[in-house]
Short mmCIF file of C-alpha atoms and ligand atoms in Angstrom, two decimals:
data_model
loop_
_atom_site.label_atom_id
_atom_site.label_comp_id
_atom_site.label_asym_id
_atom_site.label_seq_id
_atom_site.Cartn_x
_atom_site.Cartn_y
_atom_site.Cartn_z
CA MET A 125 -24.47 5.16 4.34
CA ASP A 126 -22.00 6.77 6.77
CA ARG A 127 -21.54 10.52 6.62
CA ALA A 128 -18.43 12.27 7.91
CA GLN A 129 -18.64 14.23 11.12
CA ARG A 130 -18.63 18.03 11.17
CA CYS A 131 -15.01 19.20 11.20
CA ALA A 132 -12.29 21.37 9.70
CA PHE A 133 -10.00 19.54 7.28
CA ILE A 134 -6.58 21.19 7.21
CA ILE A 135 -4.13 20.20 4.48
CA PHE A 136 -0.48 21.20 4.96
CA GLY A 137 1.21 21.42 1.56
CA ILE A 138 -2.10 21.95 -0.30
CA THR A 139 -0.12 23.44 -3.22
CA GLY A 140 1.53 20.10 -4.08
CA ASP A 141 0.88 17.13 -6.31
CA LEU A 142 -0.90 14.97 -3.72
CA GLY A 143 -3.37 17.73 -2.90
CA ALA A 144 -4.23 18.27 -6.56
CA ARG A 145 -4.18 14.68 -7.72
CA LYS A 146 -5.69 12.81 -4.78
CA LEU A 147 -6.90 14.81 -1.76
CA LEU A 148 -9.11 17.40 -3.42
CA PRO A 149 -10.61 14.89 -5.88
CA ALA A 150 -11.39 12.63 -2.90
CA LEU A 151 -12.97 15.43 -0.84
CA TYR A 152 -14.91 16.57 -3.90
CA ALA A 153 -16.19 13.01 -4.53
CA LEU A 154 -17.27 12.68 -0.88
CA HIS A 155 -19.05 16.03 -1.14
CA ARG A 156 -20.82 14.95 -4.32
CA ASN A 157 -21.88 11.63 -2.84
CA GLY A 158 -23.32 13.33 0.23
CA ARG A 159 -20.68 11.83 2.52
CA LEU A 160 -19.03 15.13 3.52
CA HIS A 161 -20.78 17.04 6.28
CA PRO A 162 -22.21 20.23 4.68
CA GLU A 163 -20.43 22.40 7.26
CA THR A 164 -16.97 20.93 6.65
CA ALA A 165 -14.33 23.62 6.14
CA ILE A 166 -11.28 22.80 4.00
CA ILE A 167 -8.24 24.85 4.93
CA GLY A 168 -5.12 24.73 2.81
CA TYR A 169 -1.82 25.69 4.44
CA ALA A 170 1.45 26.20 2.56
CA ARG A 171 4.24 28.71 1.89
CA SER A 172 3.30 29.68 -1.69
CA ASP A 173 1.70 32.98 -2.46
CA HIS A 174 -2.05 32.37 -2.76
CA THR A 175 -5.37 33.90 -1.81
CA ASP A 176 -8.58 31.96 -1.17
CA GLY A 177 -9.58 32.84 -4.74
CA SER A 178 -6.35 31.80 -6.44
CA LEU A 179 -6.22 28.52 -4.49
CA ARG A 180 -9.82 27.71 -5.44
CA ALA A 181 -9.04 28.48 -9.10
CA LYS A 182 -5.95 26.25 -9.00
CA LEU A 183 -7.86 23.39 -7.39
CA GLU A 184 -10.72 23.74 -9.86
CA LYS A 185 -8.25 23.28 -12.72
CA SER A 186 -6.83 20.13 -11.17
CA LEU A 187 -10.31 18.73 -10.52
CA GLU A 188 -11.17 19.33 -14.18
CA ARG A 189 -8.07 17.35 -15.03
CA PHE A 190 -8.32 14.48 -12.53
CA VAL A 191 -12.07 13.98 -12.06
CA PRO A 192 -13.64 12.48 -15.21
CA ASP A 193 -17.23 13.61 -14.48
CA PHE A 194 -16.40 16.93 -12.80
CA ASP A 195 -19.59 18.89 -12.20
CA ARG A 196 -19.26 22.66 -11.85
CA LYS A 197 -22.59 23.04 -10.00
CA SER A 198 -21.56 20.72 -7.25
CA TRP A 199 -18.12 22.40 -7.05
CA ALA A 200 -19.88 25.77 -6.64
CA HIS A 201 -21.21 24.51 -3.28
CA LEU A 202 -17.84 23.21 -2.10
CA ALA A 203 -15.47 25.95 -3.33
CA PRO A 204 -16.62 28.71 -0.91
CA ARG A 205 -15.75 26.40 2.00
CA ILE A 206 -12.08 26.27 0.93
CA HIS A 207 -9.68 28.79 2.51
CA TYR A 208 -5.96 29.40 2.33
CA ILE A 209 -3.49 30.24 5.09
CA ARG A 210 0.02 31.14 4.08
CA GLY A 211 2.75 30.01 6.43
CA GLY A 212 5.92 28.00 6.85
CA TYR A 213 6.09 24.55 8.41
CA ALA A 214 8.29 25.75 11.28
CA ASP A 215 6.71 29.17 11.50
CA ALA A 216 4.93 29.83 14.82
CA ALA A 217 3.20 32.91 13.38
CA GLY A 218 1.72 30.81 10.55
CA PHE A 219 0.38 28.21 13.01
CA ALA A 220 -1.06 31.01 15.19
CA THR A 221 -2.90 32.44 12.16
CA LEU A 222 -4.26 28.97 11.45
CA HIS A 223 -5.41 28.66 15.07
CA ASN A 224 -7.22 32.01 14.94
CA HIS A 225 -8.83 31.10 11.65
CA LEU A 226 -10.11 27.84 13.14
CA LYS A 227 -11.58 29.69 16.13
CA GLY A 228 -13.45 31.88 13.64
CA THR A 229 -15.04 28.85 11.98
CA GLY A 230 -16.49 27.63 15.28
CA LEU A 231 -15.47 24.09 14.33
CA GLU A 232 -14.11 22.26 17.36
CA SER A 233 -13.10 19.06 15.56
CA ARG A 234 -10.23 18.96 13.13
CA ILE A 235 -8.24 16.71 10.82
CA LEU A 236 -4.65 17.84 10.17
CA TYR A 237 -3.10 16.25 7.07
CA THR A 238 0.63 16.32 6.22
CA ALA A 239 0.66 16.46 2.41
CA THR A 240 4.28 17.65 2.37
CA PRO A 241 7.63 15.96 1.90
CA PRO A 242 8.49 13.82 4.96
CA GLU A 243 11.28 16.15 6.10
CA VAL A 244 8.68 18.49 7.61
CA TYR A 245 6.26 16.00 9.25
CA GLU A 246 7.90 16.47 12.66
CA SER A 247 8.03 20.24 12.45
CA ILE A 248 4.32 20.33 11.50
CA ALA A 249 3.46 18.17 14.54
CA LEU A 250 5.52 20.44 16.80
CA GLY A 251 3.97 23.58 15.22
CA ILE A 252 0.47 22.24 15.90
CA VAL A 253 1.28 21.55 19.53
CA GLY A 254 3.15 24.87 19.89
CA VAL A 255 -0.09 26.84 19.45
CA GLY A 256 -2.29 24.33 21.26
CA LEU A 257 -4.05 23.20 18.09
CA ASN A 258 -4.06 19.64 19.42
CA ARG A 259 -6.42 20.60 22.26
CA SER A 260 -10.10 21.27 21.62
CA GLU A 261 -13.57 20.24 22.73
CA GLY A 262 -13.95 18.11 19.61
CA PHE A 263 -11.56 15.58 18.09
CA THR A 264 -8.09 16.30 16.66
CA ARG A 265 -6.58 13.73 14.29
CA LEU A 266 -3.23 13.94 12.52
CA VAL A 267 -2.78 12.11 9.22
CA ILE A 268 0.82 11.26 8.31
CA GLU A 269 1.58 10.51 4.68
CA LYS A 270 4.02 7.88 3.57
CA PRO A 271 6.94 7.29 3.64
CA PHE A 272 7.01 6.82 7.40
CA GLY A 273 10.76 6.94 8.06
CA THR A 274 13.57 5.68 5.89
CA ASP A 275 14.67 2.89 8.23
CA LEU A 276 13.78 1.45 11.63
CA GLU A 277 15.64 4.13 13.58
CA SER A 278 14.08 7.09 11.74
CA ALA A 279 10.61 5.52 12.01
CA ARG A 280 11.11 5.08 15.77
CA GLU A 281 12.30 8.68 16.05
CA LEU A 282 9.26 9.95 14.13
CA ASN A 283 6.95 7.86 16.32
CA ARG A 284 8.64 9.23 19.45
CA THR A 285 8.08 12.85 18.35
CA LEU A 286 4.49 12.24 17.24
CA LEU A 287 3.63 10.40 20.45
CA GLN A 288 4.99 13.29 22.52
CA CYS A 289 2.44 15.51 20.77
CA PHE A 290 -0.55 13.18 20.25
CA ASN A 291 -2.10 9.96 21.53
CA GLU A 292 -1.82 6.91 19.30
CA GLU A 293 -5.62 7.10 18.77
CA GLN A 294 -5.17 10.52 17.16
CA LEU A 295 -2.57 9.32 14.63
CA TYR A 296 -3.50 8.00 11.19
CA ARG A 297 -0.45 6.68 9.30
CA ILE A 298 -1.28 6.19 5.63
CA ASP A 299 -0.49 3.25 3.41
CA HIS A 300 -3.05 3.90 0.68
CA TYR A 301 -2.54 0.35 -0.61
CA LEU A 302 -4.49 -0.92 2.39
CA ALA A 303 -7.56 1.04 1.34
CA LYS A 304 -7.59 -0.33 -2.17
CA GLU A 305 -10.67 -2.37 -2.83
CA THR A 306 -8.45 -5.36 -3.57
CA ALA A 307 -6.88 -5.48 -0.13
CA GLN A 308 -10.31 -5.36 1.48
CA ASN A 309 -11.63 -8.01 -0.90
CA LEU A 310 -8.91 -10.29 0.44
CA ALA A 311 -10.17 -9.88 3.98
CA VAL A 312 -13.73 -10.65 2.88
CA LEU A 313 -12.66 -13.68 0.87
CA ARG A 314 -10.93 -15.14 3.91
CA PHE A 315 -13.23 -14.10 6.73
CA ALA A 316 -16.71 -14.14 5.17
CA ASN A 317 -16.43 -17.69 3.78
CA THR A 318 -15.85 -21.07 5.35
CA LEU A 319 -14.69 -22.59 2.07
CA PHE A 320 -11.10 -21.38 2.29
CA GLU A 321 -10.24 -21.47 5.99
CA PRO A 322 -9.72 -25.28 6.28
CA ILE A 323 -7.16 -25.23 3.44
CA TRP A 324 -5.48 -21.97 4.52
CA SER A 325 -2.44 -23.46 6.29
CA ASN A 326 0.63 -25.65 6.03
CA ARG A 327 -1.62 -28.74 5.96
CA SER A 328 -2.68 -27.94 2.39
CA VAL A 329 -0.51 -25.10 1.07
CA ASP A 330 2.92 -25.84 -0.39
CA ASN A 331 4.05 -22.24 -0.99
CA ILE A 332 2.68 -18.77 -1.49
CA GLN A 333 3.87 -16.38 -4.19
CA ILE A 334 3.23 -12.65 -4.31
CA THR A 335 4.23 -10.74 -7.42
CA MET A 336 4.00 -7.01 -8.00
CA ALA A 337 5.38 -6.30 -11.47
CA GLU A 338 5.79 -2.81 -12.88
CA PRO A 339 6.66 -2.16 -16.56
CA MET A 340 7.65 1.48 -16.00
CA GLY A 341 11.17 2.67 -15.24
CA MET A 342 11.98 5.81 -13.29
CA GLU A 343 9.67 8.29 -15.08
CA GLY A 344 11.85 11.19 -13.88
CA ARG A 345 11.93 9.91 -10.26
CA GLY A 346 15.48 8.54 -10.45
CA GLU A 347 16.78 10.81 -7.70
CA PHE A 348 14.04 9.67 -5.31
CA TYR A 349 14.54 6.01 -6.25
CA GLU A 350 18.27 6.17 -5.60
CA GLN A 351 17.38 6.81 -1.94
CA ALA A 352 14.44 4.41 -1.78
CA GLY A 353 15.05 1.34 -3.95
CA VAL A 354 12.56 -1.48 -4.21
CA ILE A 355 12.77 -2.56 -0.56
CA ARG A 356 11.80 0.81 0.92
CA ASP A 357 9.46 1.66 -1.97
CA VAL A 358 7.16 -1.38 -1.91
CA PHE A 359 8.43 -4.23 0.30
CA GLN A 360 8.45 -2.45 3.66
CA ASN A 361 4.89 -1.27 3.18
CA HIS A 362 2.56 -2.64 0.47
CA LEU A 363 4.03 -6.11 0.04
CA LEU A 364 4.38 -6.83 3.74
CA GLN A 365 0.81 -5.68 4.19
CA LEU A 366 -0.29 -8.23 1.57
CA VAL A 367 1.71 -10.94 3.36
CA ALA A 368 -0.03 -9.99 6.60
CA LEU A 369 -3.50 -10.06 5.03
CA ILE A 370 -2.82 -13.55 3.70
CA ALA A 371 -1.13 -14.90 6.82
CA MET A 372 -3.03 -13.28 9.71
CA GLU A 373 -5.42 -15.17 11.96
CA PRO A 374 -9.11 -14.26 11.66
CA PRO A 375 -9.62 -11.19 13.88
CA SER A 376 -12.44 -11.26 16.42
CA ASN A 377 -13.76 -7.96 14.97
CA TYR A 378 -12.91 -6.08 11.80
CA ASP A 379 -11.83 -3.03 13.77
CA ALA A 380 -8.56 -1.14 14.16
CA THR A 381 -7.35 -2.85 17.33
CA SER A 382 -8.22 -6.44 16.41
CA VAL A 383 -6.99 -6.25 12.80
CA ARG A 384 -3.75 -4.49 13.65
CA ASN A 385 -3.05 -6.87 16.55
CA GLU A 386 -3.30 -9.82 14.17
CA LYS A 387 -1.08 -8.20 11.54
CA VAL A 388 1.62 -7.34 14.06
CA LYS A 389 1.64 -11.00 15.20
CA VAL A 390 2.49 -12.01 11.62
CA PHE A 391 5.43 -9.59 11.40
CA ASP A 392 6.66 -10.74 14.81
CA ALA A 393 6.51 -14.37 13.68
CA MET A 394 8.67 -13.73 10.63
CA ALA A 395 12.06 -15.41 10.82
CA PRO A 396 14.92 -12.89 10.65
CA LEU A 397 15.70 -12.32 6.98
CA LYS A 398 19.05 -13.48 5.75
CA PRO A 399 20.45 -11.76 2.65
CA ASP A 400 21.01 -15.19 1.07
CA ARG A 401 17.21 -15.62 1.12
CA ALA A 402 16.88 -12.67 -1.27
CA VAL A 403 17.85 -11.86 -4.83
CA LEU A 404 18.40 -8.17 -5.44
CA GLY A 405 18.41 -7.07 -9.06
CA GLN A 406 18.80 -4.05 -11.30
CA TYR A 407 17.57 -3.59 -14.88
CA VAL A 408 19.93 -3.02 -17.78
CA ALA A 409 19.15 -1.58 -21.21
CA SER A 410 17.18 -3.87 -23.48
CA ASN A 411 14.28 -3.82 -25.94
CA GLY A 412 14.95 -0.12 -26.67
CA MET A 413 14.61 0.81 -22.97
CA PRO A 414 17.44 2.42 -20.98
CA GLY A 415 19.08 0.67 -18.05
CA TYR A 416 18.65 1.96 -14.49
CA ARG A 417 22.15 3.48 -14.48
CA GLU A 418 21.28 5.53 -17.57
CA GLU A 419 18.16 7.05 -15.97
CA LYS A 420 18.15 10.75 -15.02
CA GLY A 421 19.21 11.30 -11.40
CA VAL A 422 20.83 7.86 -11.07
CA ALA A 423 24.56 7.39 -10.40
CA PRO A 424 26.35 5.62 -13.30
CA ASP A 425 27.69 3.00 -10.86
CA SER A 426 24.57 2.77 -8.66
CA ARG A 427 23.99 -0.55 -6.89
CA GLN A 428 20.44 0.30 -5.89
CA ALA A 429 18.00 -2.62 -6.25
CA THR A 430 15.13 -2.12 -8.69
CA PHE A 431 14.04 -5.74 -8.22
CA ALA A 432 13.88 -8.09 -5.28
CA ALA A 433 12.70 -11.64 -4.81
CA VAL A 434 12.56 -12.56 -1.13
CA HIS A 435 11.85 -15.82 0.68
CA PHE A 436 10.00 -15.11 3.96
CA ASP A 437 9.27 -17.75 6.58
CA ILE A 438 6.52 -17.28 9.14
CA LEU A 439 7.25 -19.30 12.23
CA ASN A 440 3.89 -20.22 13.70
CA TRP A 441 1.60 -23.25 13.75
CA ARG A 442 -0.32 -22.21 10.67
CA TRP A 443 2.57 -21.37 8.37
CA SER A 444 5.73 -23.17 9.49
CA GLY A 445 7.21 -24.92 6.47
CA VAL A 446 5.37 -22.80 3.89
CA PRO A 447 7.70 -20.38 2.12
CA PHE A 448 6.27 -17.00 1.16
CA PHE A 449 8.05 -15.93 -2.04
CA VAL A 450 7.60 -12.22 -2.73
CA ARG A 451 8.97 -10.43 -5.79
CA SER A 452 8.64 -6.99 -7.25
CA GLY A 453 10.53 -4.88 -9.70
CA LYS A 454 10.62 -2.01 -12.15
CA ARG A 455 10.82 -2.41 -15.92
CA LEU A 456 9.38 -5.89 -15.87
CA GLU A 457 7.47 -7.57 -18.66
CA GLY A 458 4.10 -6.05 -17.78
CA LYS A 459 1.90 -4.74 -15.00
CA ALA A 460 0.56 -7.26 -12.53
CA SER A 461 -0.12 -7.79 -8.85
CA GLN A 462 -1.17 -11.23 -7.84
CA ILE A 463 -1.05 -13.77 -5.07
CA VAL A 464 -0.80 -17.49 -5.77
CA LEU A 465 -1.43 -20.20 -3.20
CA GLN A 466 0.08 -23.38 -4.56
CA PHE A 467 -1.37 -26.42 -2.87
CA LYS A 468 0.34 -29.72 -2.13
CA VAL A 469 -0.17 -32.63 -4.47
CA PRO A 470 -2.40 -35.36 -2.96
CA PRO A 471 -0.50 -37.71 -0.64
CA HIS A 472 -1.57 -40.69 -2.73
CA ILE A 473 -2.77 -40.85 -6.34
CA PRO A 474 -4.95 -43.92 -7.05
CA PHE A 475 -4.84 -43.48 -10.86
CA THR A 476 -2.20 -44.58 -13.28
CA LEU A 477 -1.14 -41.41 -15.07
CA ASP A 478 1.33 -40.97 -17.87
CA ARG A 479 2.41 -37.51 -16.63
CA ASP A 480 3.13 -35.78 -13.33
CA LEU A 481 0.11 -34.44 -11.49
CA LYS A 482 0.12 -30.64 -11.37
CA PRO A 483 -0.70 -29.03 -8.03
CA ASP A 484 -3.90 -27.03 -7.54
CA ARG A 485 -3.61 -23.27 -7.37
CA LEU A 486 -5.73 -20.47 -6.00
CA ILE A 487 -4.83 -17.27 -7.83
CA LEU A 488 -5.90 -13.93 -6.40
CA ARG A 489 -5.49 -11.30 -9.10
CA LEU A 490 -5.27 -7.73 -7.86
CA VAL A 491 -4.14 -6.08 -11.13
CA PRO A 492 -5.11 -6.36 -13.97
CA ASN A 493 -8.65 -7.76 -14.17
CA GLU A 494 -9.14 -8.17 -10.44
CA GLY A 495 -10.59 -11.53 -9.58
CA ILE A 496 -10.00 -15.08 -8.50
CA THR A 497 -9.03 -18.16 -10.48
CA ILE A 498 -8.90 -21.70 -9.20
CA ARG A 499 -6.88 -24.17 -11.26
CA PHE A 500 -7.37 -27.86 -10.63
CA ASN A 501 -7.26 -31.23 -12.37
CA GLY A 502 -10.23 -32.66 -14.25
CA LYS A 503 -10.86 -35.75 -16.30
CA VAL A 504 -10.77 -35.55 -20.06
CA PRO A 505 -14.00 -37.18 -21.39
CA GLY A 506 -13.50 -40.66 -22.77
CA GLN A 507 -12.36 -44.12 -21.73
CA GLY A 508 -9.57 -44.44 -19.23
CA ILE A 509 -8.30 -41.72 -16.93
CA ASP A 510 -6.65 -38.82 -18.62
CA LEU A 511 -6.34 -35.49 -16.84
CA ASP A 512 -6.27 -31.90 -17.97
CA ARG A 513 -6.15 -28.51 -16.18
CA ILE A 514 -9.42 -26.76 -15.48
CA SER A 515 -9.93 -23.10 -14.50
CA LEU A 516 -12.76 -21.55 -12.54
CA ASN A 517 -12.69 -17.81 -13.08
CA PHE A 518 -14.31 -14.94 -11.26
CA SER A 519 -13.83 -11.30 -12.23
CA TYR A 520 -14.96 -8.45 -9.95
CA GLY A 521 -15.40 -6.12 -12.94
CA SER A 522 -17.95 -8.29 -14.73
CA ARG A 523 -19.83 -9.30 -11.56
CA PHE A 524 -20.08 -5.83 -9.95
CA ASN A 525 -20.50 -3.30 -12.67
CA ARG A 526 -19.97 -0.14 -10.65
CA PRO A 527 -17.18 2.40 -10.19
CA ILE A 528 -14.64 1.64 -7.48
CA PRO A 529 -13.86 4.59 -5.18
CA ASP A 530 -10.29 5.79 -5.12
CA ALA A 531 -8.35 4.61 -2.06
CA TYR A 532 -8.03 8.21 -0.82
CA GLU A 533 -11.81 8.64 -0.83
CA THR A 534 -12.11 5.66 1.51
CA LEU A 535 -9.22 6.84 3.70
CA LEU A 536 -10.37 10.44 4.11
CA LEU A 537 -13.88 9.32 5.02
CA ASP A 538 -12.48 6.84 7.54
CA VAL A 539 -10.37 9.55 9.20
CA MET A 540 -13.43 11.77 9.52
CA LEU A 541 -15.40 8.83 10.93
CA GLY A 542 -12.59 7.98 13.35
CA ASP A 543 -12.02 4.48 11.94
CA ALA A 544 -8.30 3.63 11.94
CA THR A 545 -8.59 0.03 10.67
CA LEU A 546 -6.93 0.85 7.34
CA PHE A 547 -4.14 2.90 8.91
CA MET A 548 -0.93 1.70 10.48
CA ARG A 549 -0.20 1.69 14.18
CA ALA A 550 3.22 2.73 15.59
CA ASP A 551 4.28 -0.83 16.45
CA GLU A 552 3.05 -2.13 13.08
CA VAL A 553 5.18 0.32 11.10
CA GLU A 554 8.21 -0.44 13.26
CA SER A 555 7.69 -4.20 12.91
CA GLN A 556 7.61 -3.82 9.13
CA TRP A 557 10.87 -1.90 9.18
CA ARG A 558 12.39 -4.52 11.50
CA VAL A 559 11.56 -7.24 8.96
CA VAL A 560 13.29 -5.54 6.01
CA MET A 561 16.25 -3.97 7.84
CA PRO A 562 18.66 -6.88 7.17
CA LEU A 563 18.19 -6.31 3.42
CA ILE A 564 18.56 -2.54 3.68
CA ASP A 565 21.73 -2.95 5.77
CA HIS A 566 23.06 -5.45 3.24
CA LEU A 567 22.39 -3.05 0.36
CA ASP A 568 24.04 -0.19 2.24
CA LEU A 569 27.25 -2.21 2.54
CA GLU A 570 27.49 -2.25 -1.27
CA LEU A 571 29.55 -5.43 -1.13
CA GLU A 572 28.40 -6.86 -4.42
CA GLU A 573 26.82 -5.85 -7.69
CA PRO A 574 23.10 -6.52 -7.98
CA HIS A 575 21.89 -9.33 -10.27
CA PHE A 576 21.32 -7.63 -13.61
CA TYR A 577 18.19 -8.30 -15.68
CA SER A 578 17.05 -7.08 -19.06
CA ALA A 579 14.46 -4.32 -19.13
CA GLY A 580 11.20 -5.95 -20.23
CA SER A 581 11.99 -9.36 -18.70
CA LEU A 582 10.64 -10.93 -15.51
CA GLY A 583 13.73 -10.33 -13.40
CA PRO A 584 17.17 -11.91 -12.98
CA LYS A 585 17.90 -15.61 -13.49
CA ALA A 586 18.94 -15.93 -9.86
CA ALA A 587 15.34 -15.26 -8.79
CA TYR A 588 14.31 -18.37 -10.71
CA THR A 589 17.16 -20.45 -9.35
CA MET A 590 16.12 -19.48 -5.81
CA LEU A 591 12.93 -21.52 -6.34
CA THR A 592 14.17 -24.28 -8.65
CA GLU A 593 16.81 -25.18 -6.06
CA GLN A 594 13.88 -26.02 -3.77
CA GLY A 595 12.03 -28.00 -6.48
CA ARG A 596 9.55 -25.14 -6.98
CA HIS A 597 9.00 -22.51 -9.65
CA TRP A 598 7.47 -19.06 -10.08
CA TYR A 599 4.16 -18.75 -11.88
CA ARG A 600 3.94 -16.13 -14.59
CA PRO A 601 1.39 -13.53 -13.51
CA TRP A 602 -0.42 -13.47 -16.85
CA ASP A 603 -0.79 -17.25 -17.37
P1 NDP B 872 5.26 17.86 -3.22
O1 NDP B 872 6.72 17.75 -3.46
O2 NDP B 872 4.38 18.29 -4.33
O3 NDP B 872 5.11 18.80 -1.95
C1 NDP B 872 3.87 19.28 -1.44
C2 NDP B 872 4.03 20.70 -0.95
O4 NDP B 872 4.94 20.72 0.14
C3 NDP B 872 4.63 21.62 -2.00
O5 NDP B 872 3.64 22.18 -2.82
C4 NDP B 872 5.32 22.66 -1.16
O6 NDP B 872 4.39 23.66 -0.77
C5 NDP B 872 5.73 21.91 0.07
N1 NDP B 872 7.16 21.51 -0.04
C6 NDP B 872 7.79 20.96 -1.08
N2 NDP B 872 9.09 20.71 -0.79
C7 NDP B 872 9.26 21.11 0.45
C8 NDP B 872 10.37 21.10 1.33
N3 NDP B 872 11.56 20.61 0.97
N4 NDP B 872 10.22 21.61 2.55
C9 NDP B 872 9.03 22.09 2.92
N5 NDP B 872 7.93 22.13 2.13
C10 NDP B 872 8.05 21.63 0.92
O7 NDP B 872 4.78 16.47 -2.63
P2 NDP B 872 3.51 15.60 -3.00
O8 NDP B 872 2.31 16.46 -2.96
O9 NDP B 872 3.78 14.82 -4.22
O10 NDP B 872 3.50 14.55 -1.81
C11 NDP B 872 3.25 14.92 -0.46
C12 NDP B 872 3.46 13.71 0.42
O11 NDP B 872 2.56 12.69 0.03
C13 NDP B 872 4.87 13.12 0.29
O12 NDP B 872 5.30 12.67 1.52
C14 NDP B 872 4.67 11.93 -0.64
O13 NDP B 872 5.59 10.90 -0.36
C15 NDP B 872 3.27 11.50 -0.29
N6 NDP B 872 2.58 10.84 -1.41
C16 NDP B 872 2.35 11.50 -2.58
C17 NDP B 872 1.67 10.90 -3.62
C18 NDP B 872 1.38 11.61 -4.90
O14 NDP B 872 0.61 11.07 -5.72
N7 NDP B 872 1.91 12.80 -5.12
C19 NDP B 872 1.17 9.50 -3.50
C20 NDP B 872 1.46 8.90 -2.23
C21 NDP B 872 2.12 9.56 -1.24
P3 NDP B 872 4.82 25.19 -0.50
O15 NDP B 872 6.14 25.43 -1.12
O16 NDP B 872 3.70 25.99 -1.11
O17 NDP B 872 4.85 25.27 0.98
#
């Protein structure tokens, strides 16, 4: 069992939602499980008026709320190691106080975490460098929250600033989706078995479908969503990461350099996206639910996309000719994330059948009921040859009956261990932006209305036509 190295863990913006909901619960869980070094100091930095005592009291309340089995005794050991420094994010005096405080702890290694809105990431990096906080006998690592830029140019600009202040090896760009158990299960499924590799290519696969369906609407985040939309919110990051995990070549080692090299090759092999390979949609009122344009913070004539179905092509020997269909949207019929590999029908069928043969499918369910289903054809008992569909089902929940750590628990431990495999490299983030930029540019032109779909449905008709025109069809995630 790995234990984190001795260090100071500094959280900028400790007063915010991420600190309360994710970071402190994760640090607390690591402490409880014996993964946090007993001399770790947690230092919160923000502008709000707090003392060590009031910050600890605030964090205790949020732990009571967000940690189901919160244990006061174990908290009593962690709480005294939490301190607060008040300062602004462009305030040299605040950074100097932080520096002096760190000297007092005697801890030479440090993690600096930007749990603030993205507007201040750069100024935090510059503030750190301004007082020499990036130089010490131990390690210094900077964790950058998402979103990383709002387009290719801003991501490049942010990378430029960060790389003036730090080495790439010191930078940990978060996409917490990568640390979810499900994403790692995918890597194990592919690279710890020989069963799947021979069929994992254009020789056997007809098409690949990735669906991430979300039943919720804006939940008060309309203003944010007006700027983001579905492409920036989930395609540029989570969905492209899933495509990469499915499409990448087996890495020589499961380490940061090898894994990220293979993922970048996938993004680089993607054919430039053409807007006519995508259907961009927006939900309208239905089933008692408001339409997007009626949501708080949304313009009444907004053309922002709350749904997209995109056809990606990966131009390499393994995947040429296999379309990757990826769709995601808000206010869809239910919650689901799944990946379907639809296989080709056999080149010759020696039986006389009175119906069309259905293709085999490998279904990787991420949410709900994480697991794997294989659907194939079997013979119905009796004389003659009659076929029916058969399912082999595996569910992680029933096979491994143990709690799954939150993604942030995994990520924070990895940062302290110096393992960047689940974090994104500069070129990786930029490649992902490069892939989606044609769609973002197209949306910015506002030339046409989005395809409207009813709240509670599975997206606009045009998304279905996109596949039926090719003689293919989407699979419903819950079937
Ligand atoms: P908050 O809006 O809660 O901001 C965090 C803290 O930053 C605030 O408490 C405040 O501290 C300071 N702050 C807020 N607005 C500004 C501003 N305009 N300029 C400078 N400082 C400001 O954000 P979250 O905690 O929700 O998120 C932090 C980061 O993490 C964001 O980039 C977000 O995208 C990302 N994230 C958040 C998730 C979540 O669950 N909340 C999930 C995934 C990613 P003070 O005023 O005391 O200085």
